[in-house]
CSV table of C-alpha atoms and ligand atoms in Angstrom, one decimal:
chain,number,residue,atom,x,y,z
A,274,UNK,CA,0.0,0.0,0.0
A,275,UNK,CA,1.4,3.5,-0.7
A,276,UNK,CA,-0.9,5.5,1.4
A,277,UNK,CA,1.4,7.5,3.8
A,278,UNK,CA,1.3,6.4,7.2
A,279,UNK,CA,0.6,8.6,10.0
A,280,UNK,CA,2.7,9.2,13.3
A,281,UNK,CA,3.0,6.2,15.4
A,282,UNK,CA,2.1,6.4,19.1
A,283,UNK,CA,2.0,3.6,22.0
A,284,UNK,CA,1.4,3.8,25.5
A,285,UNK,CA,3.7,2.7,27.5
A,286,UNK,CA,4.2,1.8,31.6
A,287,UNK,CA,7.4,2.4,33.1
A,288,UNK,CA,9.7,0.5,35.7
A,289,UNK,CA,9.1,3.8,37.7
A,290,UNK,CA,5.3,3.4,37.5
A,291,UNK,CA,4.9,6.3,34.9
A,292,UNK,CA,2.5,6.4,31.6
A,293,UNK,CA,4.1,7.8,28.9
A,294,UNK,CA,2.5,7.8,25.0
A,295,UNK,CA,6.0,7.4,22.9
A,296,UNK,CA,6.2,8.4,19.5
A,297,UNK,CA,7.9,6.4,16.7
A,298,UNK,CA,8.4,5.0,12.9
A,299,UNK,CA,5.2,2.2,12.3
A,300,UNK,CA,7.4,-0.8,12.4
A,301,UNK,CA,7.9,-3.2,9.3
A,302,UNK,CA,6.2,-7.0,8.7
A,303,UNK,CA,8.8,-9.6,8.9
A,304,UNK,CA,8.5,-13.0,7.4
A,305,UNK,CA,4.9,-14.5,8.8
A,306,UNK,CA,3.7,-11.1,10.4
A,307,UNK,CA,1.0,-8.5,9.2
A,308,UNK,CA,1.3,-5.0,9.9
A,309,UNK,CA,-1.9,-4.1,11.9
A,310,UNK,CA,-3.5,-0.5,12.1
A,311,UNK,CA,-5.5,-0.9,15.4
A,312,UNK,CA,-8.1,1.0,15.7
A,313,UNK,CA,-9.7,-0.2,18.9
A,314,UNK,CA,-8.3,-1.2,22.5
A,315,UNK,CA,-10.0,-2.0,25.4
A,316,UNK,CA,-8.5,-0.8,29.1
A,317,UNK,CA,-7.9,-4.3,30.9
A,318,UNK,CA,-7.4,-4.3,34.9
A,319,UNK,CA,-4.2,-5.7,34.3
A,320,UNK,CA,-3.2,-3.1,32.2
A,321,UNK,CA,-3.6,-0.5,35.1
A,322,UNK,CA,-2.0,-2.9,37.5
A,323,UNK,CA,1.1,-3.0,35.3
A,324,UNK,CA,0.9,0.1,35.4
A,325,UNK,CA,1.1,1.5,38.9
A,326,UNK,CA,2.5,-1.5,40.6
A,327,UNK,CA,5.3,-1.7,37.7
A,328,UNK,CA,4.8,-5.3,37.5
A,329,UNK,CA,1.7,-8.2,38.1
A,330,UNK,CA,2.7,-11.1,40.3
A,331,UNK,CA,6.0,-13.0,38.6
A,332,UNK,CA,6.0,-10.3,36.1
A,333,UNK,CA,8.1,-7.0,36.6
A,334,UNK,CA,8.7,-4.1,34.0
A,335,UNK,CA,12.5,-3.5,33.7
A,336,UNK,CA,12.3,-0.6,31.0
A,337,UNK,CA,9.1,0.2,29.4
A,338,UNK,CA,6.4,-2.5,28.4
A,339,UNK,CA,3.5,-0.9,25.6
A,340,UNK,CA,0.2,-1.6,27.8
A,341,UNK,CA,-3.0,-3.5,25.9
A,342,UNK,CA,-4.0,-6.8,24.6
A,343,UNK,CA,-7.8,-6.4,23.5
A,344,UNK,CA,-7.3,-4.9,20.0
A,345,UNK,CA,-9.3,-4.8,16.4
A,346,UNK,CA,-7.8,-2.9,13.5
A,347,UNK,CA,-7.6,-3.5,9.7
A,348,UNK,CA,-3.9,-5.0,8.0
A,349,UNK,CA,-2.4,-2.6,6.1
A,350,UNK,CA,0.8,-4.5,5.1
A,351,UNK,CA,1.7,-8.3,5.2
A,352,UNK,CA,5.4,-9.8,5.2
A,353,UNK,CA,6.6,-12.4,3.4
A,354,UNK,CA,4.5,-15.6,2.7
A,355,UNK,CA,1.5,-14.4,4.7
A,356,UNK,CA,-1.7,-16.0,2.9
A,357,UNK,CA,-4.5,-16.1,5.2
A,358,UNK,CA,-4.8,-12.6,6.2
A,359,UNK,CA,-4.7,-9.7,3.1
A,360,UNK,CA,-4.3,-6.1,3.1
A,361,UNK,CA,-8.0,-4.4,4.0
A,362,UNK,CA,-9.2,-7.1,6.3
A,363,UNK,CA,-10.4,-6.3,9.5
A,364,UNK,CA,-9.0,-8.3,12.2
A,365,UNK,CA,-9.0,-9.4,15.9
A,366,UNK,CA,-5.5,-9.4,17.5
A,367,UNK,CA,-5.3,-13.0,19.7
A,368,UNK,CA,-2.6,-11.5,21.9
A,369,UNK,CA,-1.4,-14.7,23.2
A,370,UNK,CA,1.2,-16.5,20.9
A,371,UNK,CA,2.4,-20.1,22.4
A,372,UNK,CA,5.7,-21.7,21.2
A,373,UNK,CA,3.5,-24.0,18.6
A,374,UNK,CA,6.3,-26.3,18.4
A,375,UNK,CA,5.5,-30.2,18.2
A,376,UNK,CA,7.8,-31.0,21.1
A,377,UNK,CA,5.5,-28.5,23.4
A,378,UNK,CA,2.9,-31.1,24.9
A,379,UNK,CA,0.5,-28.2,25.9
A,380,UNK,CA,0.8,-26.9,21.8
A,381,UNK,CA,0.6,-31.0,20.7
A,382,UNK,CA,-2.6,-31.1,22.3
A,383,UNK,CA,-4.0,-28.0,21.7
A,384,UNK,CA,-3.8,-26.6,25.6
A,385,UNK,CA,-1.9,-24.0,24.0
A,386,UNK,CA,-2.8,-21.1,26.5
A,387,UNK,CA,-0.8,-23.3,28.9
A,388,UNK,CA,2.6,-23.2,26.7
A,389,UNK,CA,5.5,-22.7,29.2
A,390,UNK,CA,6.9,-20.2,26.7
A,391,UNK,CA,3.4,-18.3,25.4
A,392,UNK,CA,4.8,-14.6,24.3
A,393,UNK,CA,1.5,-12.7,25.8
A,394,UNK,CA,2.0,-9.3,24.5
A,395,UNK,CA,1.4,-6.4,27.2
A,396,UNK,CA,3.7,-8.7,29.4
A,397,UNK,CA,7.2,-8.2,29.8
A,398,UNK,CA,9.3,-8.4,27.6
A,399,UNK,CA,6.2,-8.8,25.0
A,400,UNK,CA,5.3,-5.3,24.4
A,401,UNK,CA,1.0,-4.6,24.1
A,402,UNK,CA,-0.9,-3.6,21.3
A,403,UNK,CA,-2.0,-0.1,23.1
A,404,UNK,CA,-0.1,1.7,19.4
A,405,UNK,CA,-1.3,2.9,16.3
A,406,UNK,CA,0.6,0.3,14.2
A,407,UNK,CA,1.3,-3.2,15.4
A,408,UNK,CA,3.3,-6.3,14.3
A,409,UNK,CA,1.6,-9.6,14.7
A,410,UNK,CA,2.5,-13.3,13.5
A,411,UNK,CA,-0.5,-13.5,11.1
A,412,UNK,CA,-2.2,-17.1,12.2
A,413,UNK,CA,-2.9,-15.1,15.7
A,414,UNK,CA,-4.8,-12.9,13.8
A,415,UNK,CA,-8.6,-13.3,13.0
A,416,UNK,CA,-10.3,-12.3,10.1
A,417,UNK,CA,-14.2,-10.8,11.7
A,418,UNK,CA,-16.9,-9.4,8.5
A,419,UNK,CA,-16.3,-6.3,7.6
A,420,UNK,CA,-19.8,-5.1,9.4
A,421,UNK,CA,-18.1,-5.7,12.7
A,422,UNK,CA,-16.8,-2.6,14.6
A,423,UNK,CA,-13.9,-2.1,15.9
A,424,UNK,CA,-15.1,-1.9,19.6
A,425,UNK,CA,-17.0,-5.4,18.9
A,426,UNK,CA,-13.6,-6.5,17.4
A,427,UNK,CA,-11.7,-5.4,20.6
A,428,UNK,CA,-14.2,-6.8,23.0
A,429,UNK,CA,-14.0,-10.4,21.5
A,430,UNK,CA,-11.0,-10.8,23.9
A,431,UNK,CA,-13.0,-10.2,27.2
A,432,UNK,CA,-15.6,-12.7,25.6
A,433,UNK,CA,-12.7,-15.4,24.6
A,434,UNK,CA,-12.4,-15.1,28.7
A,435,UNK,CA,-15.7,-15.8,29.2
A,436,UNK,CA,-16.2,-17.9,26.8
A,437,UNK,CA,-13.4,-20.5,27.9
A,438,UNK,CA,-15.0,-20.4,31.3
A,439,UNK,CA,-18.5,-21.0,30.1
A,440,UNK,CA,-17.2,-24.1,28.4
A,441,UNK,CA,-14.9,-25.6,31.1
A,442,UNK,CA,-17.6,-24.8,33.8
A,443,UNK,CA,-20.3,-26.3,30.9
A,444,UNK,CA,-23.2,-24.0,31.8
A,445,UNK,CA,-26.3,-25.5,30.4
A,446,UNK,CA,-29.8,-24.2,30.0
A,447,UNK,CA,-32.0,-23.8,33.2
A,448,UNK,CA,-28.6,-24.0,35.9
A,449,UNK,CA,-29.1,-21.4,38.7
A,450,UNK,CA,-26.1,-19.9,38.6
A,451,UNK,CA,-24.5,-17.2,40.5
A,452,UNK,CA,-21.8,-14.6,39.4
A,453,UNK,CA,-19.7,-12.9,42.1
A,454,UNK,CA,-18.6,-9.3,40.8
A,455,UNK,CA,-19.8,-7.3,38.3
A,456,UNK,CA,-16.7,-5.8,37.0
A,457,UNK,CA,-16.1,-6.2,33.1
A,458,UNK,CA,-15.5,-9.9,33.3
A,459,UNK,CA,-18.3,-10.7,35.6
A,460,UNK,CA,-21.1,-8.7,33.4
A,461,UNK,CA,-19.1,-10.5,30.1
A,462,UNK,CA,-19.7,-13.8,32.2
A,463,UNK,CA,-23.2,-12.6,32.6
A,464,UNK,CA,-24.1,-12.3,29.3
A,465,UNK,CA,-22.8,-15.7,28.5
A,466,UNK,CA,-24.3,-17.5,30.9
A,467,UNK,CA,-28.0,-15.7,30.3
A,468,UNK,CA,-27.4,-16.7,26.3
A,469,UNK,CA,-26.7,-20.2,27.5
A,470,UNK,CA,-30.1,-20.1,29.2
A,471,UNK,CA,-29.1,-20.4,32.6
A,472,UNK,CA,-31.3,-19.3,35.1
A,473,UNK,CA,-31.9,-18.1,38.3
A,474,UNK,CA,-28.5,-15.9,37.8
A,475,UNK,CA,-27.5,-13.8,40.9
A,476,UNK,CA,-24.9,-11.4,40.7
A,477,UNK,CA,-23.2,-10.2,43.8
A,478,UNK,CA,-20.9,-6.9,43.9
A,479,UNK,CA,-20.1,-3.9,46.3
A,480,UNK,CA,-20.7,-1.2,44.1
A,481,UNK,CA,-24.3,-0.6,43.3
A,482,UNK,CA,-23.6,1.3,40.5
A,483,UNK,CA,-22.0,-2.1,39.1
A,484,UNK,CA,-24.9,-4.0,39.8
A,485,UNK,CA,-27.5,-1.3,37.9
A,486,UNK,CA,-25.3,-1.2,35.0
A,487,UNK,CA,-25.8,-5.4,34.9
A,488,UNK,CA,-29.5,-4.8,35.7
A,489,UNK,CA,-30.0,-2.9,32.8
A,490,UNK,CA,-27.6,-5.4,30.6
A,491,UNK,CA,-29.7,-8.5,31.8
A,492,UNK,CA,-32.8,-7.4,33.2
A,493,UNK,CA,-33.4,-11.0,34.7
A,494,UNK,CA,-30.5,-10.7,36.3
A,495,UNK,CA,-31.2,-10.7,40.3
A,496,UNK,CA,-28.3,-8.4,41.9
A,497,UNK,CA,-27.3,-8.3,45.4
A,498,UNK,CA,-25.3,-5.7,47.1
A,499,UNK,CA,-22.7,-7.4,49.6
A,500,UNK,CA,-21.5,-5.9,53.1
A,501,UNK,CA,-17.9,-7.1,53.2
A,502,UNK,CA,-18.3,-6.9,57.1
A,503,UNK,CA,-20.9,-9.7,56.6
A,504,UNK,CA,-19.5,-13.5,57.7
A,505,UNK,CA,-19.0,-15.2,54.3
A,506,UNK,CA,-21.7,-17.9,55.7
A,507,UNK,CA,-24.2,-15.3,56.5
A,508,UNK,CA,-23.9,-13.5,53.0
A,509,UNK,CA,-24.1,-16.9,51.5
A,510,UNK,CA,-27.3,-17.5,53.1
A,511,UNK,CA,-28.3,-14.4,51.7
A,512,UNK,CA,-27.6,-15.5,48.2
A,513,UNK,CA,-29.5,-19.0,49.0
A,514,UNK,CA,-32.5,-16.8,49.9
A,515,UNK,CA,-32.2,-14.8,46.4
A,516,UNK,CA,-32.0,-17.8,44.4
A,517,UNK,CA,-35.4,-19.5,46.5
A,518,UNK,CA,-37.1,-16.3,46.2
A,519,UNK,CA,-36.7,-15.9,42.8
A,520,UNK,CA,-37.6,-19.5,41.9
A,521,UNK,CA,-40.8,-19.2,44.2
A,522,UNK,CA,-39.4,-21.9,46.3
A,523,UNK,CA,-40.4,-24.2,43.5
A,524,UNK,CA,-37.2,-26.6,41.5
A,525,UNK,CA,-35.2,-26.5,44.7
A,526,UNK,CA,-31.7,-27.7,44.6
A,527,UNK,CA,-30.4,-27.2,48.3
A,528,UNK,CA,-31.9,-28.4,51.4
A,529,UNK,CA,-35.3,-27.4,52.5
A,530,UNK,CA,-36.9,-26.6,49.5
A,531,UNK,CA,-33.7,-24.3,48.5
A,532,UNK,CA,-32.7,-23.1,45.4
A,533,UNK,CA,-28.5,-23.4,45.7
A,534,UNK,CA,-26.6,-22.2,42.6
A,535,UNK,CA,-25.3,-25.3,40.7
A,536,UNK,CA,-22.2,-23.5,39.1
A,537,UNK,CA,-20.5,-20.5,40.7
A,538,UNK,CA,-18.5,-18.1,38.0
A,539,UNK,CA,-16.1,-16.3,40.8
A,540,UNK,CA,-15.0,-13.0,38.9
A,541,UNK,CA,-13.7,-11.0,42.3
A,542,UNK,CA,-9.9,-13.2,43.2
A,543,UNK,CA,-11.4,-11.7,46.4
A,544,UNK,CA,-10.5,-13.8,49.1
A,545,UNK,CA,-13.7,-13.3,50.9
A,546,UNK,CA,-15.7,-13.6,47.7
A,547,UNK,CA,-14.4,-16.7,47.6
A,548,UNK,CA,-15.3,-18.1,51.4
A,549,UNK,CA,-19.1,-16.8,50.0
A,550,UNK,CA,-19.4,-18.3,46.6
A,551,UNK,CA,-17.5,-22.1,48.8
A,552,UNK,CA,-20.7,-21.5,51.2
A,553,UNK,CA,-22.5,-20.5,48.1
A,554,UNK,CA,-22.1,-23.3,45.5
A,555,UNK,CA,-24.5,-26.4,46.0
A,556,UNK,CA,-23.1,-29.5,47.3
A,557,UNK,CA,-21.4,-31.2,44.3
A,558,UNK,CA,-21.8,-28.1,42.3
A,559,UNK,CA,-19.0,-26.4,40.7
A,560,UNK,CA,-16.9,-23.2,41.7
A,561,UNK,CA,-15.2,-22.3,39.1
A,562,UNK,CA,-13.2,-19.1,39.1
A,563,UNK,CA,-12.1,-16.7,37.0
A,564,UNK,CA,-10.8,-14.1,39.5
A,565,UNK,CA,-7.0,-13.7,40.2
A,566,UNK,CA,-5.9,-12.3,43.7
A,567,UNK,CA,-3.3,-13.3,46.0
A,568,UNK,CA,-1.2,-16.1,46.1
A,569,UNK,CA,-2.0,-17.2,48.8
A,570,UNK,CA,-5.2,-17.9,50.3
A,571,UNK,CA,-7.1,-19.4,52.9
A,572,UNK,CA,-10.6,-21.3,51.6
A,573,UNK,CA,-13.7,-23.2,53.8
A,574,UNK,CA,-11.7,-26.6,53.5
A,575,UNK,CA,-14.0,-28.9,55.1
A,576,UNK,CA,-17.2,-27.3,54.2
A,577,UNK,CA,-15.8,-27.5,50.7
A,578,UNK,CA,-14.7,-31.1,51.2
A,579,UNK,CA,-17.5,-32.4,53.0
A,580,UNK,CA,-20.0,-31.2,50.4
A,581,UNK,CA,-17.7,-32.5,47.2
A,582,UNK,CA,-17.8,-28.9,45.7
A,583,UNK,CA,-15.6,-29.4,42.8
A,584,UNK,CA,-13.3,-26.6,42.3
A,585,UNK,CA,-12.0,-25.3,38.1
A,586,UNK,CA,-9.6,-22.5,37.5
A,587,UNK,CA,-8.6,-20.4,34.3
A,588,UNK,CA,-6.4,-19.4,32.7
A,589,UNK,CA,-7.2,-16.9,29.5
A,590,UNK,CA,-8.1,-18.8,26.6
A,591,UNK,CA,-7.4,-21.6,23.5
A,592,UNK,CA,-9.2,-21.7,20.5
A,593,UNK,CA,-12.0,-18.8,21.4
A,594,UNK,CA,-11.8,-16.5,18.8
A,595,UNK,CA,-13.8,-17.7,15.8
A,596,UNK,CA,-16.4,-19.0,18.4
A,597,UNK,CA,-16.4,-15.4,19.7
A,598,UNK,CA,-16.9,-13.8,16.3
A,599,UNK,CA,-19.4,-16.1,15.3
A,600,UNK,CA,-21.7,-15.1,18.2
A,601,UNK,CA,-20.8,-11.3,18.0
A,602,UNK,CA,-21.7,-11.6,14.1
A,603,UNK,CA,-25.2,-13.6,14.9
A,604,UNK,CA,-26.0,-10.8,17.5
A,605,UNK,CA,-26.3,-13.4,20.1
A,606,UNK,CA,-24.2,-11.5,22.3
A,607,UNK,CA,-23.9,-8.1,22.3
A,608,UNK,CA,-21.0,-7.4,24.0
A,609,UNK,CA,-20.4,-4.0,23.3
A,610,UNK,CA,-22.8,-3.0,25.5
A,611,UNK,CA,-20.0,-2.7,28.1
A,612,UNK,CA,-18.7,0.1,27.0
A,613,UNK,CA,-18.8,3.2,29.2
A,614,UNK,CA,-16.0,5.4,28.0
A,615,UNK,CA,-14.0,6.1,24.5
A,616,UNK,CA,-10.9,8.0,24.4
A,617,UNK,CA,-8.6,8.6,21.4
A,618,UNK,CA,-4.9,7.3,21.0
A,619,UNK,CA,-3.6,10.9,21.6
A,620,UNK,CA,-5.5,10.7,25.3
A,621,UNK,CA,-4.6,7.1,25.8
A,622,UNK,CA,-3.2,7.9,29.5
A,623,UNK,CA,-6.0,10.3,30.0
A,624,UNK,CA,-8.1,6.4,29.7
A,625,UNK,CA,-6.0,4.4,31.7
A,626,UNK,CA,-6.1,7.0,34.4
A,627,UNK,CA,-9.8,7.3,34.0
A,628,UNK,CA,-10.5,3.3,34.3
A,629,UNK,CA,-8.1,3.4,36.9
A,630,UNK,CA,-9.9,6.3,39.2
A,631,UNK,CA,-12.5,4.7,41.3
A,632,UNK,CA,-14.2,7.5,41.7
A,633,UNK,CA,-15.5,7.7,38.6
A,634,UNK,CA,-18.1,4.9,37.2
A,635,UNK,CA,-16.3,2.8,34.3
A,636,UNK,CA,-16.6,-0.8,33.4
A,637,UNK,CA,-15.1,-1.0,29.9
A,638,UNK,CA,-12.5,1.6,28.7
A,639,UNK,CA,-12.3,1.9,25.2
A,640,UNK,CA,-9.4,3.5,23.7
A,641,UNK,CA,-11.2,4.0,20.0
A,642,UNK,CA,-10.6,5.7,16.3
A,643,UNK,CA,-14.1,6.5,15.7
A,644,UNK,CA,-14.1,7.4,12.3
A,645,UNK,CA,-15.0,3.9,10.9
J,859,NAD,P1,-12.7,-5.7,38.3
J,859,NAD,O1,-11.7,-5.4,39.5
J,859,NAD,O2,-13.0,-4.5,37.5
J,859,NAD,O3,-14.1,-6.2,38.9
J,859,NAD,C1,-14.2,-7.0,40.1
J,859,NAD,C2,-15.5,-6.6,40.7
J,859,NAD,O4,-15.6,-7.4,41.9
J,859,NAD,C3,-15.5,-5.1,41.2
J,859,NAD,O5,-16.7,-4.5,40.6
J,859,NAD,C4,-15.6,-5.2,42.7
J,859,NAD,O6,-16.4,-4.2,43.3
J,859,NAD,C5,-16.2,-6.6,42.9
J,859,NAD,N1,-15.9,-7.1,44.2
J,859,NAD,C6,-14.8,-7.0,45.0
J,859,NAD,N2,-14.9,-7.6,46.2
J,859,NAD,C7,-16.1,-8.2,46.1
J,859,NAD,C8,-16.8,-9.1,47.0
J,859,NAD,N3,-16.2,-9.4,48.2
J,859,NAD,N4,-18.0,-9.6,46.7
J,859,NAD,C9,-18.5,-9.2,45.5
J,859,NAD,N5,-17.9,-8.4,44.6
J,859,NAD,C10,-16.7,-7.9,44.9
J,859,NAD,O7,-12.1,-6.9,37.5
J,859,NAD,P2,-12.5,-7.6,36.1
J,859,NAD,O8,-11.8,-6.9,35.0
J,859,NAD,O9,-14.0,-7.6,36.0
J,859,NAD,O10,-11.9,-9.0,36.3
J,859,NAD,C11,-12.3,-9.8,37.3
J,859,NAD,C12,-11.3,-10.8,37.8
J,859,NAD,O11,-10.9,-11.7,36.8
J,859,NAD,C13,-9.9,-10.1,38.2
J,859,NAD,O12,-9.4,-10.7,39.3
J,859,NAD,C14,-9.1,-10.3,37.0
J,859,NAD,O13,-7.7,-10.3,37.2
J,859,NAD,C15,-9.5,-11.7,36.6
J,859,NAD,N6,-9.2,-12.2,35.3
J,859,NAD,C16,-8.8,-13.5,35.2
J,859,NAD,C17,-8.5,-14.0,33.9
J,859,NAD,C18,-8.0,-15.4,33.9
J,859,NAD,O14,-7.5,-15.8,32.8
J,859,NAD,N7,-8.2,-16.2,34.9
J,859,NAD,C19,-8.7,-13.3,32.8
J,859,NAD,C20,-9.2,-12.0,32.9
J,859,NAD,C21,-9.5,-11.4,34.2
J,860,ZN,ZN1,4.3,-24.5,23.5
């Protein structure tokens, strides 16, 4: 293509915990890689972790690290031997790239998310995809119809998350199921488990404001404020109580003519979340959680082991994409509905900052080119 390309600009955290947008050239395809004009970017917790804590968990920021790994954009140049992306397509930016090499068991088998070695750009060294003009290897990039925007485009990452956890906690039509937190993730989880026709679903948060915005999302949705200074038992009782009451009493799962959730989606990492979704989750049900936190932490072990609650983890995604796209293209979720804030590139920190500032209602940060 010989249309001239405009200034580049990424944002960038610092080893001293600063944000700083850093001009440059646009960089140049190698062999394999597209050249990708991204044109959307959604503001991920983690990216404002890395941000002010220099660093998440294992992961430290030694010189600067480009911030962002829920893009869209359109390809604008392709290196050598690229065939299944071409120049004009709009695409979705899988930001995780495993080793893919056939002596990697987790790649062999297709548990590539698990890959030892998986580059996951926004995490040091890897930089994000928070920049006007990024490289990607091709086959981790997505082609989405061209009536998709570029805030669906961006979102289908969030959904990927959501989406691996709705099928490794196989939520099924009519489960009660409950959902604790209402952040981004937990409203994403929300709208996957209402499309896969579960129902009652509670969701649980501290921030009322959090819980309207997923009222008006799912209007079936029951949401229940949570006193932290609450014993986790007591508040789970109070969640067993929301699920009866909204069943009438009638299809009970629990004891007593009580309506237990069958599947827990924990989207806090909160340790006490947790405690209340253990106390939560029917007997043989499933907790499955999403949410990261510390470490370390202490869970109800024997109410947990006396009741055979199963317990599931995640980690990101495999394979999610095209699933994603298909459902975003159908309609049958529409996630964009998340959004509450679009910034330009030029004011990328201005975002970060703003999803960052607690006082200030946001659940999904867009950083967004809106001429489409
Ligand atoms: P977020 O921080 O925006 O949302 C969490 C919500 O939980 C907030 O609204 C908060 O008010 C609420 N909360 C806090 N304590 C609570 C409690 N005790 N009870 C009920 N609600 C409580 O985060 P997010 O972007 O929505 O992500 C949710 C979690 O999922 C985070 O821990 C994130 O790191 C994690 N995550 C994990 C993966 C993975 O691969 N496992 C991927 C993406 C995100
Ligand atoms: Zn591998």
């Amino acid at each position: 293509s010989s249309k001239a390309l405009q200034e580049n600009l990424t944002l960038k955290a610092t080893h001293e915990a600063k944000l700083v947008l850093v001009k440059s050239e646009a960089p140049k395809p190698g062999p394999g890689q597209a050249l990708v004009h991204v044109r959307a970017t959604g503001v991920c917790g983690s990216d404002v972790h890395f941000w002010q804590h220099a660093g998440l968990g294992p992961w430290k920021i030694t010189g600067e690290t480009a911030l962002g790994h829920e893009s869209g954009g359109v390809v604008i140049a392709l290196g050598e031997g690229v065939t299944n992306v071409s120049v004009g397509d709009r695409v979705a930016i899988e930001p995780g790239v495993p080793c893919g090499k056939s002596t990697c068991s987790y790649c062999r088998t297709g548990q590539y998310n698990l890959c030892p070695t998986v580059d996951f750009y926004s995490v040091p060294p890897a930089d994000g995809t928070l920049t006007r003009y990024h490289v990607h290897p091709a086959g981790w990039l997505h082609k989405v119809p061209d009536t998709m925007t570029f805030a669906e485009i961006a979102l289908l990452e969030p959904l990927s998350v959501c989406l691996h956890a709705t099928m490794r906690a196989e939520l099924r039509l009519g489960m009660p199921v409950l959902i604790t937190g209402a952040g981004p993730i937990g409203v994403v989880q929300l709208l996957c488990a209402e499309a896969s026709g579960c129902s009652p679903i509670v969701i649980t948060d501290l921030s009322k404001e959090r819980l309207d915005f997923a009222k008006q999302l799912v209007p079936d949705v029951v949401p229940l404020l949570i006193d932290p200074k609450r014993a986790p038992i007591d508040t789970a009782q109070d969640i067993i109580a929301a699920f009866t009451q909204a069943t009438q009493g009638v299809g009970g799962t629990g004891n007593n003519g009580e309506v237990m959730p069958a599947v827990t989606m924990e989207c806090t990492g909160v340790e006490s979340s947790i405690a209340v979704a253990s106390y939560a989750t029917q007997p043989a049900g499933l907790l499955f959680i999403i949410g990261v936190g510390k470490s370390e932490q202490t869970i109800p072990f024997m109410h947990l082991s006396t009741n055979e609650i199963n317990i599931k983890f995640l980690f990101r995604y495999r394979d999610t994409w095209p699933r994603a796209i298909r459902l975003v293209a159908a309609g049958k979720i529409d996630v964009k509905r998340i959004v509450t804030s679009r910034f330009p590139l030029e004011r990328a920190k201005e975002a970060v900052e703003h999803a960052a500032d607690r006082s200030k209602f946001s659940v999904k940060t867009l950083i967004i080119d809106e001429d489409e």
